[in-house]
mmCIF file of C-alpha atoms in Angstrom:
data_model
loop_
_atom_site.group_PDB
_atom_site.id
_atom_site.type_symbol
_atom_site.label_atom_id
_atom_site.label_comp_id
_atom_site.label_asym_id
_atom_site.label_seq_id
_atom_site.Cartn_x
_atom_site.Cartn_y
_atom_site.Cartn_z
ATOM 1 C CA UNK A 420 29.797 36.157 -111.116
ATOM 2 C CA UNK A 421 32.843 34.505 -112.750
ATOM 3 C CA UNK A 422 35.465 36.814 -114.256
ATOM 4 C CA UNK A 423 36.265 36.069 -117.897
ATOM 5 C CA UNK A 424 39.871 36.901 -118.787
ATOM 6 C CA UNK A 425 40.262 37.930 -122.456
ATOM 7 C CA UNK A 426 42.621 35.630 -124.345
ATOM 8 C CA UNK A 427 44.593 38.577 -125.749
ATOM 9 C CA UNK A 428 45.120 40.257 -122.363
ATOM 10 C CA UNK A 429 48.739 41.065 -121.571
ATOM 11 C CA UNK A 430 49.756 39.105 -118.421
ATOM 12 C CA UNK A 431 50.212 42.091 -116.141
ATOM 13 C CA UNK A 432 46.584 43.171 -116.572
ATOM 14 C CA UNK A 433 45.219 39.915 -115.147
ATOM 15 C CA UNK A 434 44.987 41.400 -111.599
ATOM 16 C CA UNK A 435 42.838 44.207 -113.096
ATOM 17 C CA UNK A 436 40.798 41.964 -115.389
ATOM 18 C CA UNK A 437 37.648 41.996 -113.230
ATOM 19 C CA UNK A 438 37.244 45.689 -114.076
ATOM 20 C CA UNK A 439 37.131 45.158 -117.845
ATOM 21 C CA UNK A 440 33.785 45.922 -119.425
ATOM 22 C CA UNK A 441 31.008 48.487 -119.294
ATOM 23 C CA UNK A 442 29.292 49.339 -116.015
ATOM 24 C CA UNK A 443 26.216 51.426 -115.305
ATOM 25 C CA UNK A 444 24.345 52.427 -112.182
ATOM 26 C CA UNK A 445 23.335 55.174 -109.817
ATOM 27 C CA UNK A 446 24.982 57.099 -107.015
ATOM 28 C CA UNK A 447 24.702 60.061 -104.684
ATOM 29 C CA UNK A 448 26.804 63.177 -104.313
ATOM 30 C CA UNK A 449 28.330 64.058 -100.953
ATOM 31 C CA UNK A 450 27.575 61.797 -98.017
ATOM 32 C CA UNK A 451 24.527 60.284 -99.692
ATOM 33 C CA UNK A 452 22.229 61.510 -96.944
ATOM 34 C CA UNK A 453 18.737 62.882 -97.509
ATOM 35 C CA UNK A 454 18.961 65.891 -99.798
ATOM 36 C CA UNK A 455 22.123 64.697 -101.574
ATOM 37 C CA UNK A 456 21.760 64.839 -105.339
ATOM 38 C CA UNK A 457 21.436 61.651 -107.382
ATOM 39 C CA UNK A 458 23.401 60.769 -110.505
ATOM 40 C CA UNK A 459 23.614 58.072 -113.159
ATOM 41 C CA UNK A 460 27.049 56.894 -114.284
ATOM 42 C CA UNK A 461 28.347 54.724 -117.097
ATOM 43 C CA UNK A 462 31.991 53.626 -116.726
ATOM 44 C CA UNK A 463 34.084 51.656 -119.185
ATOM 45 C CA UNK A 464 37.380 49.828 -118.665
ATOM 46 C CA UNK A 465 38.906 48.655 -121.953
ATOM 47 C CA UNK A 466 42.216 47.253 -123.181
ATOM 48 C CA UNK A 467 43.977 47.258 -126.538
ATOM 49 C CA UNK A 468 46.827 44.795 -125.973
ATOM 50 C CA UNK A 469 49.075 47.294 -124.191
ATOM 51 C CA UNK A 470 49.856 47.039 -120.432
ATOM 52 C CA UNK A 471 47.183 49.423 -119.181
ATOM 53 C CA UNK A 472 43.417 49.784 -119.035
ATOM 54 C CA UNK A 473 41.711 52.727 -120.675
ATOM 55 C CA UNK A 474 39.078 54.282 -118.414
ATOM 56 C CA UNK A 475 36.141 56.560 -119.160
ATOM 57 C CA UNK A 476 33.260 57.496 -116.873
ATOM 58 C CA UNK A 477 30.369 59.748 -117.897
ATOM 59 C CA UNK A 478 27.837 60.957 -115.340
ATOM 60 C CA UNK A 479 24.448 62.692 -115.442
ATOM 61 C CA UNK A 480 22.395 64.311 -112.689
ATOM 62 C CA UNK A 481 19.078 62.523 -112.246
ATOM 63 C CA UNK A 482 16.010 62.628 -110.029
ATOM 64 C CA UNK A 483 15.423 60.144 -107.224
ATOM 65 C CA UNK A 484 13.718 57.767 -109.668
ATOM 66 C CA UNK A 485 16.713 57.718 -112.031
ATOM 67 C CA UNK A 486 15.335 59.986 -114.762
ATOM 68 C CA UNK A 487 18.283 61.849 -116.295
ATOM 69 C CA UNK A 488 18.052 65.620 -115.931
ATOM 70 C CA UNK A 489 21.302 66.959 -117.416
ATOM 71 C CA UNK A 490 24.982 66.096 -117.965
ATOM 72 C CA UNK A 491 27.221 66.186 -114.891
ATOM 73 C CA UNK A 492 30.812 65.418 -115.965
ATOM 74 C CA UNK A 493 33.204 63.101 -117.812
ATOM 75 C CA UNK A 494 36.566 61.747 -116.667
ATOM 76 C CA UNK A 495 39.132 59.698 -118.571
ATOM 77 C CA UNK A 496 42.368 57.978 -117.673
ATOM 78 C CA UNK A 497 44.666 54.975 -117.543
ATOM 79 C CA UNK A 498 45.095 52.181 -114.975
ATOM 80 C CA UNK A 499 48.214 50.008 -114.724
ATOM 81 C CA UNK A 500 50.378 48.006 -112.359
ATOM 82 C CA UNK A 501 53.043 50.229 -110.858
ATOM 83 C CA UNK A 502 56.461 48.968 -111.918
ATOM 84 C CA UNK A 503 59.730 50.186 -113.369
ATOM 85 C CA UNK A 504 59.492 50.679 -117.128
ATOM 86 C CA UNK A 505 62.087 48.898 -119.275
ATOM 87 C CA UNK A 506 63.283 49.091 -122.861
ATOM 88 C CA UNK A 507 60.506 46.721 -123.972
ATOM 89 C CA UNK A 508 57.864 49.274 -122.918
ATOM 90 C CA UNK A 509 56.628 51.927 -125.304
ATOM 91 C CA UNK A 510 57.156 55.669 -124.987
ATOM 92 C CA UNK A 511 57.798 58.325 -124.286
ATOM 93 C CA UNK A 512 55.304 59.699 -126.771
ATOM 94 C CA UNK A 513 54.749 57.432 -129.758
ATOM 95 C CA UNK A 514 57.886 55.302 -129.479
ATOM 96 C CA UNK A 515 56.559 51.756 -129.998
ATOM 97 C CA UNK A 516 56.868 48.947 -127.475
ATOM 98 C CA UNK A 517 58.440 45.597 -128.328
ATOM 99 C CA UNK A 518 56.170 42.988 -129.896
ATOM 100 C CA UNK A 519 56.757 40.769 -126.850
ATOM 101 C CA UNK A 520 55.410 42.364 -123.642
ATOM 102 C CA UNK A 521 57.833 43.300 -120.872
ATOM 103 C CA UNK A 522 56.114 40.844 -118.526
ATOM 104 C CA UNK A 523 55.642 37.595 -120.423
ATOM 105 C CA UNK A 524 54.328 35.091 -117.872
ATOM 106 C CA UNK A 525 52.188 34.795 -114.757
ATOM 107 C CA UNK A 526 55.393 34.233 -112.779
ATOM 108 C CA UNK A 527 56.712 37.588 -114.008
ATOM 109 C CA UNK A 528 53.563 39.232 -112.678
ATOM 110 C CA UNK A 529 53.622 37.322 -109.378
ATOM 111 C CA UNK A 530 57.096 38.725 -108.730
ATOM 112 C CA UNK A 531 55.450 42.161 -108.434
ATOM 113 C CA UNK A 532 53.267 41.237 -105.455
ATOM 114 C CA UNK A 533 53.830 43.569 -102.518
ATOM 115 C CA UNK A 534 54.291 42.646 -98.866
ATOM 116 C CA UNK A 535 50.532 42.892 -98.318
ATOM 117 C CA UNK A 536 49.826 40.240 -100.956
ATOM 118 C CA UNK A 537 48.440 42.678 -103.510
ATOM 119 C CA UNK A 538 49.852 44.690 -106.396
ATOM 120 C CA UNK A 539 50.875 48.344 -106.428
ATOM 121 C CA UNK A 540 48.997 50.295 -109.112
ATOM 122 C CA UNK A 541 49.018 53.768 -110.622
ATOM 123 C CA UNK A 542 46.011 55.575 -112.052
ATOM 124 C CA UNK A 543 45.970 58.856 -113.962
ATOM 125 C CA UNK A 544 42.634 60.625 -114.470
ATOM 126 C CA UNK A 545 41.901 63.850 -116.376
ATOM 127 C CA UNK A 546 38.873 66.048 -115.715
ATOM 128 C CA UNK A 547 37.240 69.054 -117.409
ATOM 129 C CA UNK A 548 38.335 72.371 -115.949
ATOM 130 C CA UNK A 549 42.075 71.775 -116.246
ATOM 131 C CA UNK A 550 42.454 69.195 -113.445
ATOM 132 C CA UNK A 551 44.456 65.958 -113.632
ATOM 133 C CA UNK A 552 45.068 63.451 -110.831
ATOM 134 C CA UNK A 553 47.863 60.926 -110.333
ATOM 135 C CA UNK A 554 46.911 58.182 -107.901
ATOM 136 C CA UNK A 555 49.004 55.437 -106.351
ATOM 137 C CA UNK A 556 47.508 52.567 -104.453
ATOM 138 C CA UNK A 557 46.922 48.853 -104.290
ATOM 139 C CA UNK A 558 44.738 46.218 -105.882
ATOM 140 C CA UNK A 559 44.216 43.106 -103.813
ATOM 141 C CA UNK A 560 41.757 40.663 -105.310
ATOM 142 C CA UNK A 561 38.485 42.527 -105.950
ATOM 143 C CA UNK A 562 39.442 45.552 -103.838
ATOM 144 C CA UNK A 563 41.238 48.758 -104.823
ATOM 145 C CA UNK A 564 42.455 51.636 -102.668
ATOM 146 C CA UNK A 565 43.875 54.795 -104.251
ATOM 147 C CA UNK A 566 45.294 58.062 -102.926
ATOM 148 C CA UNK A 567 46.507 61.045 -104.938
ATOM 149 C CA UNK A 568 50.229 61.612 -105.156
ATOM 150 C CA UNK A 569 49.718 64.726 -107.259
ATOM 151 C CA UNK A 570 46.895 66.970 -108.452
ATOM 152 C CA UNK A 571 47.702 69.240 -111.388
ATOM 153 C CA UNK A 572 45.508 72.325 -111.785
ATOM 154 C CA UNK A 573 45.320 74.880 -114.556
ATOM 155 C CA UNK A 574 45.676 78.598 -113.868
ATOM 156 C CA UNK A 575 41.893 79.074 -113.646
ATOM 157 C CA UNK A 576 40.934 75.719 -112.110
ATOM 158 C CA UNK A 577 38.897 75.488 -108.935
ATOM 159 C CA UNK A 578 40.696 74.621 -105.686
ATOM 160 C CA UNK A 579 41.260 70.878 -105.407
ATOM 161 C CA UNK A 580 44.269 69.424 -103.613
ATOM 162 C CA UNK A 581 43.859 65.722 -102.829
ATOM 163 C CA UNK A 582 41.583 62.715 -103.122
ATOM 164 C CA UNK A 583 41.148 59.068 -102.248
ATOM 165 C CA UNK A 584 39.076 56.458 -104.074
ATOM 166 C CA UNK A 585 38.064 52.945 -103.147
ATOM 167 C CA UNK A 586 36.542 50.311 -105.435
ATOM 168 C CA UNK A 587 35.216 46.865 -104.669
ATOM 169 C CA UNK A 588 33.438 44.025 -106.413
ATOM 170 C CA UNK A 589 30.555 42.836 -104.226
ATOM 171 C CA UNK A 590 28.028 40.259 -105.483
ATOM 172 C CA UNK A 591 28.990 41.094 -109.041
ATOM 173 C CA UNK A 592 28.468 44.847 -108.608
ATOM 174 C CA UNK A 593 31.131 47.549 -108.708
ATOM 175 C CA UNK A 594 30.945 49.773 -105.629
ATOM 176 C CA UNK A 595 33.038 52.918 -105.385
ATOM 177 C CA UNK A 596 33.535 55.929 -103.128
ATOM 178 C CA UNK A 597 35.444 59.148 -103.811
ATOM 179 C CA UNK A 598 36.605 61.550 -101.079
ATOM 180 C CA UNK A 599 38.224 64.894 -101.897
ATOM 181 C CA UNK A 600 39.928 67.876 -100.294
ATOM 182 C CA UNK A 601 39.264 71.259 -101.858
ATOM 183 C CA UNK A 602 41.998 73.000 -99.888
ATOM 184 C CA UNK A 603 44.678 74.881 -101.791
ATOM 185 C CA UNK A 604 47.650 72.920 -103.090
ATOM 186 C CA UNK A 605 51.285 73.983 -102.938
ATOM 187 C CA UNK A 606 53.207 73.665 -106.197
ATOM 188 C CA UNK A 607 52.656 70.331 -107.872
ATOM 189 C CA UNK A 608 52.171 68.127 -104.826
ATOM 190 C CA UNK A 609 48.847 67.682 -103.089
ATOM 191 C CA UNK A 610 48.442 68.750 -99.488
ATOM 192 C CA UNK A 611 45.656 68.466 -96.998
ATOM 193 C CA UNK A 612 44.854 64.734 -97.031
ATOM 194 C CA UNK A 613 43.507 65.238 -93.529
ATOM 195 C CA UNK A 614 40.758 67.485 -94.907
ATOM 196 C CA UNK A 615 39.117 64.856 -97.101
ATOM 197 C CA UNK A 616 35.333 64.907 -97.279
ATOM 198 C CA UNK A 617 32.796 62.601 -98.915
ATOM 199 C CA UNK A 618 32.380 63.622 -102.561
ATOM 200 C CA UNK A 619 30.402 60.844 -104.273
ATOM 201 C CA UNK A 620 29.656 57.131 -104.242
ATOM 202 C CA UNK A 621 27.851 54.705 -106.529
ATOM 203 C CA UNK A 622 26.867 51.122 -107.218
ATOM 204 C CA UNK A 623 27.327 49.974 -110.828
ATOM 205 C CA UNK A 624 26.170 46.798 -112.569
ATOM 206 C CA UNK A 625 28.036 45.230 -115.464
ATOM 207 C CA UNK A 626 26.258 45.519 -118.795
ATOM 208 C CA UNK A 627 25.959 42.443 -120.992
#
């Protein structure tokens, strides 16, 4: 399936452009083995002319035939290439960015390629229950690997210390897997990456 790049996309989002759109499909909790619960998910990646993608994913528990039973959760966040911010970038807060983007050309973006031939990215995701994740990782073509650098938990949040996520575009479908560690975290930085366990996975199709 060819990837259509929006004409108003800021240059540095081109490596992420295959994510843009609305996706829907089904997945399984845990390892996905017999007895694992099923869910339906709809995920959206959108852009508004600024150098990041807006992300929202809503999920519902369903039966093994895909009939929705009840809401499961919602998560929201932002995806961007990882780079040093300059005066042309917006923020902090509502301070506006320059009219001309910080990275103006494809050559500017190519200069950000890492030694592995991909691009470093950062992803921030907020969850209900007072939990927020900050991921760092890499996008290389239609493949993404992410690992938490930090998990922030509220005073009454459930234990959750680290996570990894992988995404891939295979035959036009978005496949993802999410592994987590529910060990206790120390301060603001996540510990226990060695204790990661399968949390969920899904296969999503792009909606017209």
